[in-house]
Amino acid sequence: MTTTPDRPAGVEALRDTPGVGVQLVGLTRRYGDVLALDGLDLDIAGGEFLALLGPSGCGKTTALRAIAGFERPDDGQVLVDGRDVTGTPPAKRDMGMVFQAYSLFPNLTVAENVGYGLQVRRRPAKERKARAAELLELVGLAANAGRYPHQLSGGQQQRVALARALAVAPKVLLLDEPLSALDAQVRVQLREEIRRIQLELGITTVFVTHDQAEALSVADRVGVLRAGRLEQVASPDELYERPATAFVAEFVGTMNRIPATRTEGGVELMGVRRPAVGDVPVSGDVVALVRPESLLVRADAAGAGRVVTRTFSGASTRLAVALPDGAEVVVDVASADSQQLTPGTAVTVTPAERPVLVGAV
Ligand code: ADP
Ligand code: MG
């Protein structure tokens, strides 16, 4: 992907350029019978970090490729900075892309990889070297310029891929599951690093992932994609606290499905009544959707629940509790309060006094 020949490259150029808005309008893409994008509408603000989150096959890569220009939609438009680029080839869109992994040129050094886009643009060797050096500095790999990709760890290789994508000072940064091939710890480090760099440069970024924790932790807003359509676009907090649909509720974070019955204005679950958030399905059986931290558990010799497993994770501890009707719920408690709650302990579980989301069974 190219910039116009006289457009400056490098970190300064990125810092000095305000992020541009990207709009997707009714994007539709069919592959035979499969509707990969089903009229996708999305408005991404300049400088925003937007995560596209969804299960495998929901259309994330197709959406990203349509933004980049590798994919021609059957219908709809892509606008960048208000300009329709739907028919513009990828090389003229000024976008940088980072893929899942293994995308570096194995026979080029790290610096040559980073300078590759500038070489394609026939920039002089001196400039390429200078740009590569400053980009490698930005991603914390200044000392590795002369190495080859196979001499780097997976996380380092993805840093190089990021530097390479940014070297041409793109208007938009597109990342397609860039961390999914990495170890858990490296994944967390690198996502924070990507966010730091994105904020520093103010570049409009679309980050595709199937990992909800990843999306919630780095993005300004998260768009939850399901079967080629957006279920909800919202800030991480809002998505977690006020999921618009049962699909979002269960895809984002851990969610208990607890059998419930309708009451006036809400539902009854686990022997207590709670108001409903939003609508209650009008027919059929319903379930209350309750987060693990919204269930209260206490040791109670007369309690009908039994702790099945206890998983310590630092400040909080997660309990699986079997209920008398055979259902199992997951409950998070402060670790300091959980010492007595060992497997086999009889307990009472109560939903916290707050409105609950209600879904169909
Ligand atoms: P995701 O990235 O969310 O996993 P994709 O965008 O890759 O999903 O794919 C969305 C849907 O389109 C899937 O059902 C996938 O099988 C289908 N698809 C994607 N690319 C092609 C293709 N080139 N040919 C046929 N089907 C495709
Ligand atoms: Mg994909």
mmCIF file of C-alpha atoms and ligand atoms in Angstrom:
data_model
loop_
_atom_site.group_PDB
_atom_site.id
_atom_site.type_symbol
_atom_site.label_atom_id
_atom_site.label_comp_id
_atom_site.label_asym_id
_atom_site.label_seq_id
_atom_site.Cartn_x
_atom_site.Cartn_y
_atom_site.Cartn_z
ATOM 1 C CA MET A 1 0.000 0.000 0.000
ATOM 2 C CA THR A 2 1.432 3.350 -0.989
ATOM 3 C CA THR A 3 1.385 6.916 0.045
ATOM 4 C CA THR A 4 1.554 9.654 -2.527
ATOM 5 C CA PRO A 5 5.197 10.200 -3.538
ATOM 6 C CA ASP A 6 5.687 13.539 -1.820
ATOM 7 C CA ARG A 7 3.972 12.571 1.399
ATOM 8 C CA PRO A 8 6.435 12.546 4.250
ATOM 9 C CA ALA A 9 6.957 9.281 6.077
ATOM 10 C CA GLY A 10 8.118 8.342 9.528
ATOM 11 C CA VAL A 11 7.123 8.927 13.091
ATOM 12 C CA GLU A 12 7.029 12.747 12.955
ATOM 13 C CA ALA A 13 4.699 12.683 9.988
ATOM 14 C CA LEU A 14 2.407 10.321 11.881
ATOM 15 C CA ARG A 15 2.405 12.473 14.999
ATOM 16 C CA ASP A 16 1.671 15.582 12.969
ATOM 17 C CA THR A 17 -1.221 14.095 11.019
ATOM 18 C CA PRO A 18 -4.602 14.067 12.726
ATOM 19 C CA GLY A 19 -6.437 10.732 12.522
ATOM 20 C CA VAL A 20 -8.961 10.441 9.726
ATOM 21 C CA GLY A 21 -12.483 9.094 10.052
ATOM 22 C CA VAL A 22 -13.486 5.837 8.361
ATOM 23 C CA GLN A 23 -17.087 4.989 7.517
ATOM 24 C CA LEU A 24 -18.538 1.737 6.336
ATOM 25 C CA VAL A 25 -21.937 2.126 4.753
ATOM 26 C CA GLY A 26 -24.071 -0.930 4.072
ATOM 27 C CA LEU A 27 -21.081 -3.125 3.232
ATOM 28 C CA THR A 28 -22.198 -6.418 1.769
ATOM 29 C CA ARG A 29 -20.028 -9.299 0.588
ATOM 30 C CA ARG A 30 -21.210 -12.701 -0.529
ATOM 31 C CA TYR A 31 -19.163 -15.817 -1.161
ATOM 32 C CA GLY A 32 -21.601 -18.133 -2.918
ATOM 33 C CA ASP A 33 -24.265 -18.858 -0.309
ATOM 34 C CA VAL A 34 -22.293 -17.283 2.536
ATOM 35 C CA LEU A 35 -23.153 -13.716 3.432
ATOM 36 C CA ALA A 36 -19.814 -12.666 4.946
ATOM 37 C CA LEU A 37 -20.877 -9.024 5.354
ATOM 38 C CA ASP A 38 -24.560 -8.295 5.683
ATOM 39 C CA GLY A 39 -25.008 -4.567 5.237
ATOM 40 C CA LEU A 40 -22.334 -3.531 7.710
ATOM 41 C CA ASP A 41 -22.570 0.084 8.923
ATOM 42 C CA LEU A 42 -19.795 1.487 11.072
ATOM 43 C CA ASP A 43 -18.574 4.981 11.815
ATOM 44 C CA ILE A 44 -15.007 5.154 13.120
ATOM 45 C CA ALA A 45 -13.844 8.520 14.403
ATOM 46 C CA GLY A 46 -10.482 10.051 13.525
ATOM 47 C CA GLY A 47 -7.829 8.788 15.936
ATOM 48 C CA GLU A 48 -10.133 6.175 17.386
ATOM 49 C CA PHE A 49 -8.997 2.675 18.311
ATOM 50 C CA LEU A 50 -11.890 0.455 17.308
ATOM 51 C CA ALA A 51 -11.883 -3.271 17.968
ATOM 52 C CA LEU A 52 -13.979 -5.556 15.793
ATOM 53 C CA LEU A 53 -14.847 -8.521 17.938
ATOM 54 C CA GLY A 54 -16.644 -11.699 17.009
ATOM 55 C CA PRO A 55 -16.427 -15.469 16.705
ATOM 56 C CA SER A 56 -14.549 -17.164 13.898
ATOM 57 C CA GLY A 57 -16.296 -16.788 10.545
ATOM 58 C CA CYS A 58 -18.374 -13.737 11.501
ATOM 59 C CA GLY A 59 -16.758 -11.555 8.822
ATOM 60 C CA LYS A 60 -13.987 -9.723 10.680
ATOM 61 C CA THR A 61 -11.256 -10.358 8.115
ATOM 62 C CA THR A 62 -13.609 -9.643 5.233
ATOM 63 C CA ALA A 63 -14.510 -6.285 6.800
ATOM 64 C CA LEU A 64 -10.849 -5.384 7.325
ATOM 65 C CA ARG A 65 -9.926 -6.414 3.781
ATOM 66 C CA ALA A 66 -12.766 -4.304 2.450
ATOM 67 C CA ILE A 67 -11.399 -1.291 4.330
ATOM 68 C CA ALA A 68 -7.914 -1.996 2.966
ATOM 69 C CA GLY A 69 -9.241 -2.491 -0.559
ATOM 70 C CA PHE A 70 -8.243 -6.136 -0.975
ATOM 71 C CA GLU A 71 -11.891 -7.086 -1.024
ATOM 72 C CA ARG A 72 -14.417 -5.469 -3.312
ATOM 73 C CA PRO A 73 -17.820 -5.344 -1.625
ATOM 74 C CA ASP A 74 -20.876 -6.439 -3.631
ATOM 75 C CA ASP A 75 -22.679 -3.466 -2.198
ATOM 76 C CA GLY A 76 -22.016 -0.496 0.064
ATOM 77 C CA GLN A 77 -19.189 1.993 0.458
ATOM 78 C CA VAL A 78 -15.988 2.643 2.331
ATOM 79 C CA LEU A 79 -15.347 6.307 3.082
ATOM 80 C CA VAL A 80 -12.022 7.602 4.373
ATOM 81 C CA ASP A 81 -11.967 11.172 5.574
ATOM 82 C CA GLY A 82 -15.366 11.578 3.928
ATOM 83 C CA ARG A 83 -14.075 10.422 0.536
ATOM 84 C CA ASP A 84 -15.506 7.342 -1.176
ATOM 85 C CA VAL A 85 -12.605 4.932 -1.724
ATOM 86 C CA THR A 86 -14.695 1.866 -2.540
ATOM 87 C CA GLY A 87 -13.191 1.637 -6.018
ATOM 88 C CA THR A 88 -9.698 2.768 -5.020
ATOM 89 C CA PRO A 89 -6.989 0.080 -5.211
ATOM 90 C CA PRO A 90 -5.206 -0.857 -1.948
ATOM 91 C CA ALA A 91 -1.972 0.835 -2.996
ATOM 92 C CA LYS A 92 -3.711 4.211 -3.136
ATOM 93 C CA ARG A 93 -5.531 4.011 0.202
ATOM 94 C CA ASP A 94 -2.732 4.922 2.601
ATOM 95 C CA MET A 95 -3.335 2.099 5.004
ATOM 96 C CA GLY A 96 -0.946 -0.027 7.005
ATOM 97 C CA MET A 97 -1.828 -3.609 7.748
ATOM 98 C CA VAL A 98 -0.559 -6.152 10.269
ATOM 99 C CA PHE A 99 -1.550 -9.786 9.904
ATOM 100 C CA GLN A 100 -1.759 -12.660 12.325
ATOM 101 C CA ALA A 101 1.862 -13.765 12.039
ATOM 102 C CA TYR A 102 4.664 -14.951 9.805
ATOM 103 C CA SER A 103 4.260 -12.089 7.392
ATOM 104 C CA LEU A 104 7.816 -10.716 7.469
ATOM 105 C CA PHE A 105 10.132 -11.294 4.517
ATOM 106 C CA PRO A 106 12.502 -13.989 5.834
ATOM 107 C CA ASN A 107 15.411 -13.007 3.578
ATOM 108 C CA LEU A 108 15.378 -9.329 4.563
ATOM 109 C CA THR A 109 16.817 -7.927 7.770
ATOM 110 C CA VAL A 110 14.565 -6.299 10.324
ATOM 111 C CA ALA A 111 15.515 -2.822 9.070
ATOM 112 C CA GLU A 112 14.957 -3.860 5.450
ATOM 113 C CA ASN A 113 11.566 -5.257 6.363
ATOM 114 C CA VAL A 114 10.572 -2.011 8.027
ATOM 115 C CA GLY A 115 11.869 0.043 5.088
ATOM 116 C CA TYR A 116 10.210 -2.185 2.509
ATOM 117 C CA GLY A 117 7.221 0.066 1.834
ATOM 118 C CA LEU A 118 9.562 2.991 1.266
ATOM 119 C CA GLN A 119 11.675 0.945 -1.107
ATOM 120 C CA VAL A 120 8.549 0.164 -3.120
ATOM 121 C CA ARG A 121 8.051 3.924 -3.235
ATOM 122 C CA ARG A 122 11.640 4.309 -4.470
ATOM 123 C CA ARG A 123 12.789 6.387 -1.540
ATOM 124 C CA PRO A 124 16.564 6.737 -1.216
ATOM 125 C CA ALA A 125 18.420 4.191 0.905
ATOM 126 C CA LYS A 126 19.479 6.839 3.398
ATOM 127 C CA GLU A 127 15.902 7.837 4.117
ATOM 128 C CA ARG A 128 14.777 4.216 4.372
ATOM 129 C CA LYS A 129 17.460 3.542 6.926
ATOM 130 C CA ALA A 130 16.619 6.602 8.967
ATOM 131 C CA ARG A 131 12.901 5.792 8.962
ATOM 132 C CA ALA A 132 13.512 2.181 9.855
ATOM 133 C CA ALA A 133 15.696 3.262 12.758
ATOM 134 C CA GLU A 134 13.101 5.625 14.192
ATOM 135 C CA LEU A 135 10.256 3.128 13.781
ATOM 136 C CA LEU A 136 12.320 0.384 15.418
ATOM 137 C CA GLU A 137 13.019 2.756 18.257
ATOM 138 C CA LEU A 138 9.275 3.334 18.595
ATOM 139 C CA VAL A 139 8.565 -0.391 18.931
ATOM 140 C CA GLY A 140 11.536 -0.995 21.222
ATOM 141 C CA LEU A 141 13.682 -2.965 18.782
ATOM 142 C CA ALA A 142 16.406 -0.474 17.898
ATOM 143 C CA ALA A 143 19.106 -2.986 18.757
ATOM 144 C CA ASN A 144 17.732 -5.596 16.353
ATOM 145 C CA ALA A 145 17.906 -3.742 13.047
ATOM 146 C CA GLY A 146 20.477 -6.073 11.486
ATOM 147 C CA ARG A 147 18.876 -9.341 12.528
ATOM 148 C CA TYR A 148 16.745 -11.625 10.414
ATOM 149 C CA PRO A 149 13.147 -12.515 11.322
ATOM 150 C CA HIS A 150 14.003 -16.094 12.351
ATOM 151 C CA GLN A 151 16.359 -14.674 14.976
ATOM 152 C CA LEU A 152 13.454 -12.923 16.728
ATOM 153 C CA SER A 153 10.715 -14.175 19.022
ATOM 154 C CA GLY A 154 7.127 -14.160 17.794
ATOM 155 C CA GLY A 155 6.364 -11.035 19.784
ATOM 156 C CA GLN A 156 9.391 -9.245 18.359
ATOM 157 C CA GLN A 157 8.405 -10.250 14.845
ATOM 158 C CA GLN A 158 4.977 -8.715 15.356
ATOM 159 C CA ARG A 159 6.622 -5.521 16.589
ATOM 160 C CA VAL A 160 8.590 -5.431 13.367
ATOM 161 C CA ALA A 161 5.391 -6.011 11.394
ATOM 162 C CA LEU A 162 3.849 -3.072 13.234
ATOM 163 C CA ALA A 163 6.867 -0.876 12.500
ATOM 164 C CA ARG A 164 6.718 -1.906 8.836
ATOM 165 C CA ALA A 165 3.014 -1.022 8.631
ATOM 166 C CA LEU A 166 3.677 2.390 10.189
ATOM 167 C CA ALA A 167 6.827 3.245 8.212
ATOM 168 C CA VAL A 168 4.906 4.729 5.313
ATOM 169 C CA ALA A 169 2.890 6.957 7.682
ATOM 170 C CA PRO A 170 -0.469 5.432 6.767
ATOM 171 C CA LYS A 171 -3.727 7.236 7.498
ATOM 172 C CA VAL A 172 -5.270 4.123 8.973
ATOM 173 C CA LEU A 173 -3.785 1.143 10.780
ATOM 174 C CA LEU A 174 -5.487 -2.222 10.311
ATOM 175 C CA LEU A 175 -4.606 -5.194 12.494
ATOM 176 C CA ASP A 176 -6.013 -8.670 11.855
ATOM 177 C CA GLU A 177 -5.648 -10.799 14.987
ATOM 178 C CA PRO A 178 -2.022 -9.682 15.322
ATOM 179 C CA LEU A 179 -1.535 -11.338 18.710
ATOM 180 C CA SER A 180 -3.316 -14.638 18.295
ATOM 181 C CA ALA A 181 -0.168 -16.673 17.574
ATOM 182 C CA LEU A 182 1.647 -15.429 20.671
ATOM 183 C CA ASP A 183 1.939 -16.719 24.247
ATOM 184 C CA ALA A 184 -0.550 -15.333 26.736
ATOM 185 C CA GLN A 185 1.981 -13.139 28.535
ATOM 186 C CA VAL A 186 3.490 -11.694 25.367
ATOM 187 C CA ARG A 187 -0.010 -11.109 24.070
ATOM 188 C CA VAL A 188 -0.891 -8.918 27.020
ATOM 189 C CA GLN A 189 2.376 -6.973 26.828
ATOM 190 C CA LEU A 190 2.134 -6.376 23.127
ATOM 191 C CA ARG A 191 -1.493 -5.290 23.132
ATOM 192 C CA GLU A 192 -0.610 -2.629 25.685
ATOM 193 C CA GLU A 193 2.348 -1.609 23.566
ATOM 194 C CA ILE A 194 0.163 -1.320 20.465
ATOM 195 C CA ARG A 195 -2.276 0.836 22.388
ATOM 196 C CA ARG A 196 0.522 3.059 23.721
ATOM 197 C CA ILE A 197 1.902 3.614 20.220
ATOM 198 C CA GLN A 198 -1.561 4.197 18.783
ATOM 199 C CA LEU A 199 -2.285 6.859 21.384
ATOM 200 C CA GLU A 200 1.106 8.452 20.857
ATOM 201 C CA LEU A 201 0.574 8.700 17.094
ATOM 202 C CA GLY A 202 -3.170 9.356 17.168
ATOM 203 C CA ILE A 203 -3.673 7.049 14.216
ATOM 204 C CA THR A 204 -7.143 5.698 13.428
ATOM 205 C CA THR A 205 -6.933 1.972 14.115
ATOM 206 C CA VAL A 206 -9.137 -1.037 13.483
ATOM 207 C CA PHE A 207 -8.105 -4.060 15.491
ATOM 208 C CA VAL A 208 -9.745 -7.370 14.677
ATOM 209 C CA THR A 209 -9.888 -10.077 17.322
ATOM 210 C CA HIS A 210 -12.000 -12.991 18.547
ATOM 211 C CA ASP A 211 -10.657 -12.457 22.067
ATOM 212 C CA GLN A 212 -13.071 -10.376 24.113
ATOM 213 C CA ALA A 213 -10.590 -9.622 26.882
ATOM 214 C CA GLU A 214 -8.179 -8.266 24.307
ATOM 215 C CA ALA A 215 -10.820 -6.088 22.661
ATOM 216 C CA LEU A 216 -12.123 -4.690 25.952
ATOM 217 C CA SER A 217 -8.664 -3.910 27.281
ATOM 218 C CA VAL A 218 -7.311 -1.780 24.447
ATOM 219 C CA ALA A 219 -10.125 -0.281 22.409
ATOM 220 C CA ASP A 220 -11.952 3.033 22.701
ATOM 221 C CA ARG A 221 -14.989 1.242 21.338
ATOM 222 C CA VAL A 222 -15.740 -2.344 20.482
ATOM 223 C CA GLY A 223 -17.989 -3.475 17.648
ATOM 224 C CA VAL A 224 -19.402 -6.947 18.176
ATOM 225 C CA LEU A 225 -19.857 -8.654 14.835
ATOM 226 C CA ARG A 226 -22.171 -11.581 14.328
ATOM 227 C CA ALA A 227 -22.823 -13.176 10.956
ATOM 228 C CA GLY A 228 -21.669 -10.109 9.045
ATOM 229 C CA ARG A 229 -23.661 -7.605 11.085
ATOM 230 C CA LEU A 230 -22.886 -5.463 14.079
ATOM 231 C CA GLU A 231 -24.813 -6.446 17.182
ATOM 232 C CA GLN A 232 -23.546 -3.498 19.201
ATOM 233 C CA VAL A 233 -20.873 -0.831 19.068
ATOM 234 C CA ALA A 234 -20.012 0.649 22.430
ATOM 235 C CA SER A 235 -17.272 1.488 24.891
ATOM 236 C CA PRO A 236 -15.858 -1.531 26.752
ATOM 237 C CA ASP A 237 -17.643 -0.564 29.983
ATOM 238 C CA GLU A 238 -20.959 -0.111 28.306
ATOM 239 C CA LEU A 239 -20.646 -3.368 26.394
ATOM 240 C CA TYR A 240 -19.931 -5.221 29.597
ATOM 241 C CA GLU A 241 -22.482 -3.492 31.791
ATOM 242 C CA ARG A 242 -25.252 -2.954 29.282
ATOM 243 C CA PRO A 243 -25.010 -5.538 26.528
ATOM 244 C CA ALA A 244 -27.677 -4.807 23.936
ATOM 245 C CA THR A 245 -28.415 -8.429 23.119
ATOM 246 C CA ALA A 246 -28.081 -11.830 24.741
ATOM 247 C CA PHE A 247 -25.429 -12.685 22.133
ATOM 248 C CA VAL A 248 -23.271 -9.756 23.215
ATOM 249 C CA ALA A 249 -23.915 -10.533 26.870
ATOM 250 C CA GLU A 250 -22.618 -14.039 26.492
ATOM 251 C CA PHE A 251 -19.782 -13.299 24.104
ATOM 252 C CA VAL A 252 -18.339 -10.511 26.220
ATOM 253 C CA GLY A 253 -17.147 -11.669 29.612
ATOM 254 C CA THR A 254 -18.478 -14.670 31.511
ATOM 255 C CA MET A 255 -22.237 -14.880 31.894
ATOM 256 C CA ASN A 256 -24.414 -17.238 33.904
ATOM 257 C CA ARG A 257 -27.700 -18.392 32.391
ATOM 258 C CA ILE A 258 -30.051 -18.937 35.288
ATOM 259 C CA PRO A 259 -33.567 -20.352 34.818
ATOM 260 C CA ALA A 260 -36.130 -17.652 35.610
ATOM 261 C CA THR A 261 -39.842 -16.971 35.467
ATOM 262 C CA ARG A 262 -41.573 -13.737 34.438
ATOM 263 C CA THR A 263 -42.994 -11.443 37.088
ATOM 264 C CA GLU A 264 -44.471 -7.959 36.971
ATOM 265 C CA GLY A 265 -41.669 -5.794 35.559
ATOM 266 C CA GLY A 266 -38.970 -8.430 35.875
ATOM 267 C CA VAL A 267 -38.183 -12.018 36.701
ATOM 268 C CA GLU A 268 -37.876 -14.376 39.599
ATOM 269 C CA LEU A 269 -34.658 -16.350 39.867
ATOM 270 C CA MET A 270 -33.140 -18.411 42.667
ATOM 271 C CA GLY A 271 -36.168 -17.628 44.803
ATOM 272 C CA VAL A 272 -35.906 -13.840 44.591
ATOM 273 C CA ARG A 273 -37.404 -11.177 42.349
ATOM 274 C CA ARG A 274 -35.327 -8.746 40.330
ATOM 275 C CA PRO A 275 -36.316 -6.062 37.842
ATOM 276 C CA ALA A 276 -35.302 -6.664 34.218
ATOM 277 C CA VAL A 277 -32.906 -4.510 32.202
ATOM 278 C CA GLY A 278 -34.540 -3.882 28.857
ATOM 279 C CA ASP A 279 -37.105 -6.217 27.397
ATOM 280 C CA VAL A 280 -38.195 -9.598 28.620
ATOM 281 C CA PRO A 281 -39.056 -12.069 25.817
ATOM 282 C CA VAL A 282 -42.852 -12.258 25.682
ATOM 283 C CA SER A 283 -43.191 -15.982 25.078
ATOM 284 C CA GLY A 284 -41.339 -19.182 25.891
ATOM 285 C CA ASP A 285 -39.067 -19.943 28.827
ATOM 286 C CA VAL A 286 -36.605 -17.287 29.933
ATOM 287 C CA VAL A 287 -33.215 -17.162 31.605
ATOM 288 C CA ALA A 288 -31.645 -14.431 33.678
ATOM 289 C CA LEU A 289 -28.152 -13.466 32.487
ATOM 290 C CA VAL A 290 -25.997 -12.692 35.505
ATOM 291 C CA ARG A 291 -22.268 -11.947 35.728
ATOM 292 C CA PRO A 292 -20.137 -13.988 38.167
ATOM 293 C CA GLU A 293 -19.453 -10.880 40.256
ATOM 294 C CA SER A 294 -23.183 -10.181 40.514
ATOM 295 C CA LEU A 295 -23.868 -13.358 42.459
ATOM 296 C CA LEU A 296 -23.350 -13.368 46.199
ATOM 297 C CA VAL A 297 -22.318 -16.584 47.880
ATOM 298 C CA ARG A 298 -22.035 -17.455 51.562
ATOM 299 C CA ALA A 299 -21.278 -20.628 53.437
ATOM 300 C CA ASP A 300 -24.573 -21.927 54.835
ATOM 301 C CA ALA A 301 -24.969 -25.415 56.300
ATOM 302 C CA ALA A 302 -28.639 -25.332 55.245
ATOM 303 C CA GLY A 303 -27.818 -23.954 51.773
ATOM 304 C CA ALA A 304 -28.883 -25.916 48.705
ATOM 305 C CA GLY A 305 -25.803 -25.098 46.624
ATOM 306 C CA ARG A 306 -22.473 -26.954 46.698
ATOM 307 C CA VAL A 307 -19.094 -25.529 45.757
ATOM 308 C CA VAL A 308 -17.710 -27.741 42.992
ATOM 309 C CA THR A 309 -14.424 -26.065 42.126
ATOM 310 C CA ARG A 310 -12.456 -23.133 43.451
ATOM 311 C CA THR A 311 -9.998 -21.350 41.170
ATOM 312 C CA PHE A 312 -7.707 -18.802 42.734
ATOM 313 C CA SER A 313 -6.644 -15.940 40.478
ATOM 314 C CA GLY A 314 -5.008 -13.307 42.637
ATOM 315 C CA ALA A 315 -7.388 -10.692 43.980
ATOM 316 C CA SER A 316 -10.460 -12.727 43.089
ATOM 317 C CA THR A 317 -11.384 -16.374 43.261
ATOM 318 C CA ARG A 318 -13.831 -18.064 40.936
ATOM 319 C CA LEU A 319 -16.184 -20.691 42.306
ATOM 320 C CA ALA A 320 -18.301 -23.123 40.360
ATOM 321 C CA VAL A 321 -21.428 -23.832 42.417
ATOM 322 C CA ALA A 322 -23.888 -26.637 41.700
ATOM 323 C CA LEU A 323 -27.518 -25.687 42.315
ATOM 324 C CA PRO A 324 -30.204 -28.157 43.409
ATOM 325 C CA ASP A 325 -31.879 -28.134 39.984
ATOM 326 C CA GLY A 326 -28.651 -29.451 38.453
ATOM 327 C CA ALA A 327 -27.566 -26.120 36.978
ATOM 328 C CA GLU A 328 -24.107 -24.806 37.724
ATOM 329 C CA VAL A 329 -23.208 -21.155 38.179
ATOM 330 C CA VAL A 330 -19.889 -19.365 38.255
ATOM 331 C CA VAL A 331 -19.354 -16.895 41.089
ATOM 332 C CA ASP A 332 -16.459 -14.492 41.654
ATOM 333 C CA VAL A 333 -15.581 -13.623 45.219
ATOM 334 C CA ALA A 334 -12.792 -11.570 46.737
ATOM 335 C CA SER A 335 -10.017 -14.064 47.500
ATOM 336 C CA ALA A 336 -9.735 -12.671 51.026
ATOM 337 C CA ASP A 337 -13.351 -13.732 51.681
ATOM 338 C CA SER A 338 -13.149 -17.119 50.030
ATOM 339 C CA GLN A 339 -11.037 -19.220 52.380
ATOM 340 C CA GLN A 340 -13.998 -21.194 53.757
ATOM 341 C CA LEU A 341 -15.502 -21.819 50.371
ATOM 342 C CA THR A 342 -13.699 -25.021 49.516
ATOM 343 C CA PRO A 343 -15.145 -27.695 47.210
ATOM 344 C CA GLY A 344 -18.012 -29.555 48.893
ATOM 345 C CA THR A 345 -19.038 -26.600 51.078
ATOM 346 C CA ALA A 346 -22.786 -26.016 51.321
ATOM 347 C CA VAL A 347 -23.640 -22.481 50.248
ATOM 348 C CA THR A 348 -26.464 -20.112 49.462
ATOM 349 C CA VAL A 349 -26.218 -18.142 46.243
ATOM 350 C CA THR A 350 -28.212 -14.938 45.769
ATOM 351 C CA PRO A 351 -28.286 -12.556 42.812
ATOM 352 C CA ALA A 352 -27.123 -9.066 43.788
ATOM 353 C CA GLU A 353 -29.866 -6.480 44.182
ATOM 354 C CA ARG A 354 -29.718 -5.007 40.761
ATOM 355 C CA PRO A 355 -31.680 -5.347 37.540
ATOM 356 C CA VAL A 356 -30.852 -8.383 35.409
ATOM 357 C CA LEU A 357 -30.729 -8.966 31.686
ATOM 358 C CA VAL A 358 -33.262 -11.531 30.516
ATOM 359 C CA GLY A 359 -32.890 -13.768 27.478
ATOM 360 C CA ALA A 360 -34.757 -16.583 25.802
ATOM 361 C CA VAL A 361 -33.768 -20.138 26.687
HETATM 362 P P1 ADP B 1 -13.490 -14.064 10.427
HETATM 363 O O1 ADP B 1 -12.290 -13.271 10.040
HETATM 364 O O2 ADP B 1 -14.422 -13.346 11.327
HETATM 365 O O3 ADP B 1 -13.139 -15.407 10.964
HETATM 366 P P2 ADP B 1 -14.011 -14.094 7.572
HETATM 367 O O4 ADP B 1 -14.241 -12.678 7.240
HETATM 368 O O5 ADP B 1 -12.687 -14.670 7.240
HETATM 369 O O6 ADP B 1 -14.358 -14.343 9.104
HETATM 370 O O7 ADP B 1 -15.113 -14.992 6.846
HETATM 371 C C1 ADP B 1 -16.502 -14.722 6.922
HETATM 372 C C2 ADP B 1 -17.250 -15.798 6.177
HETATM 373 O O8 ADP B 1 -16.943 -15.745 4.803
HETATM 374 C C3 ADP B 1 -16.896 -17.220 6.617
HETATM 375 O O9 ADP B 1 -18.049 -18.011 6.551
HETATM 376 C C4 ADP B 1 -15.885 -17.648 5.594
HETATM 377 O O10 ADP B 1 -15.884 -19.051 5.453
HETATM 378 C C5 ADP B 1 -16.371 -16.950 4.350
HETATM 379 N N1 ADP B 1 -15.259 -16.607 3.442
HETATM 380 C C6 ADP B 1 -14.272 -15.742 3.692
HETATM 381 N N2 ADP B 1 -13.434 -15.637 2.640
HETATM 382 C C7 ADP B 1 -13.905 -16.494 1.701
HETATM 383 C C8 ADP B 1 -13.494 -16.837 0.370
HETATM 384 N N3 ADP B 1 -12.421 -16.279 -0.194
HETATM 385 N N4 ADP B 1 -14.237 -17.749 -0.278
HETATM 386 C C9 ADP B 1 -15.331 -18.299 0.271
HETATM 387 N N5 ADP B 1 -15.785 -18.020 1.499
HETATM 388 C C10 ADP B 1 -15.085 -17.120 2.210
HETATM 389 MG MG MG B 2 -10.236 -13.664 10.297
#
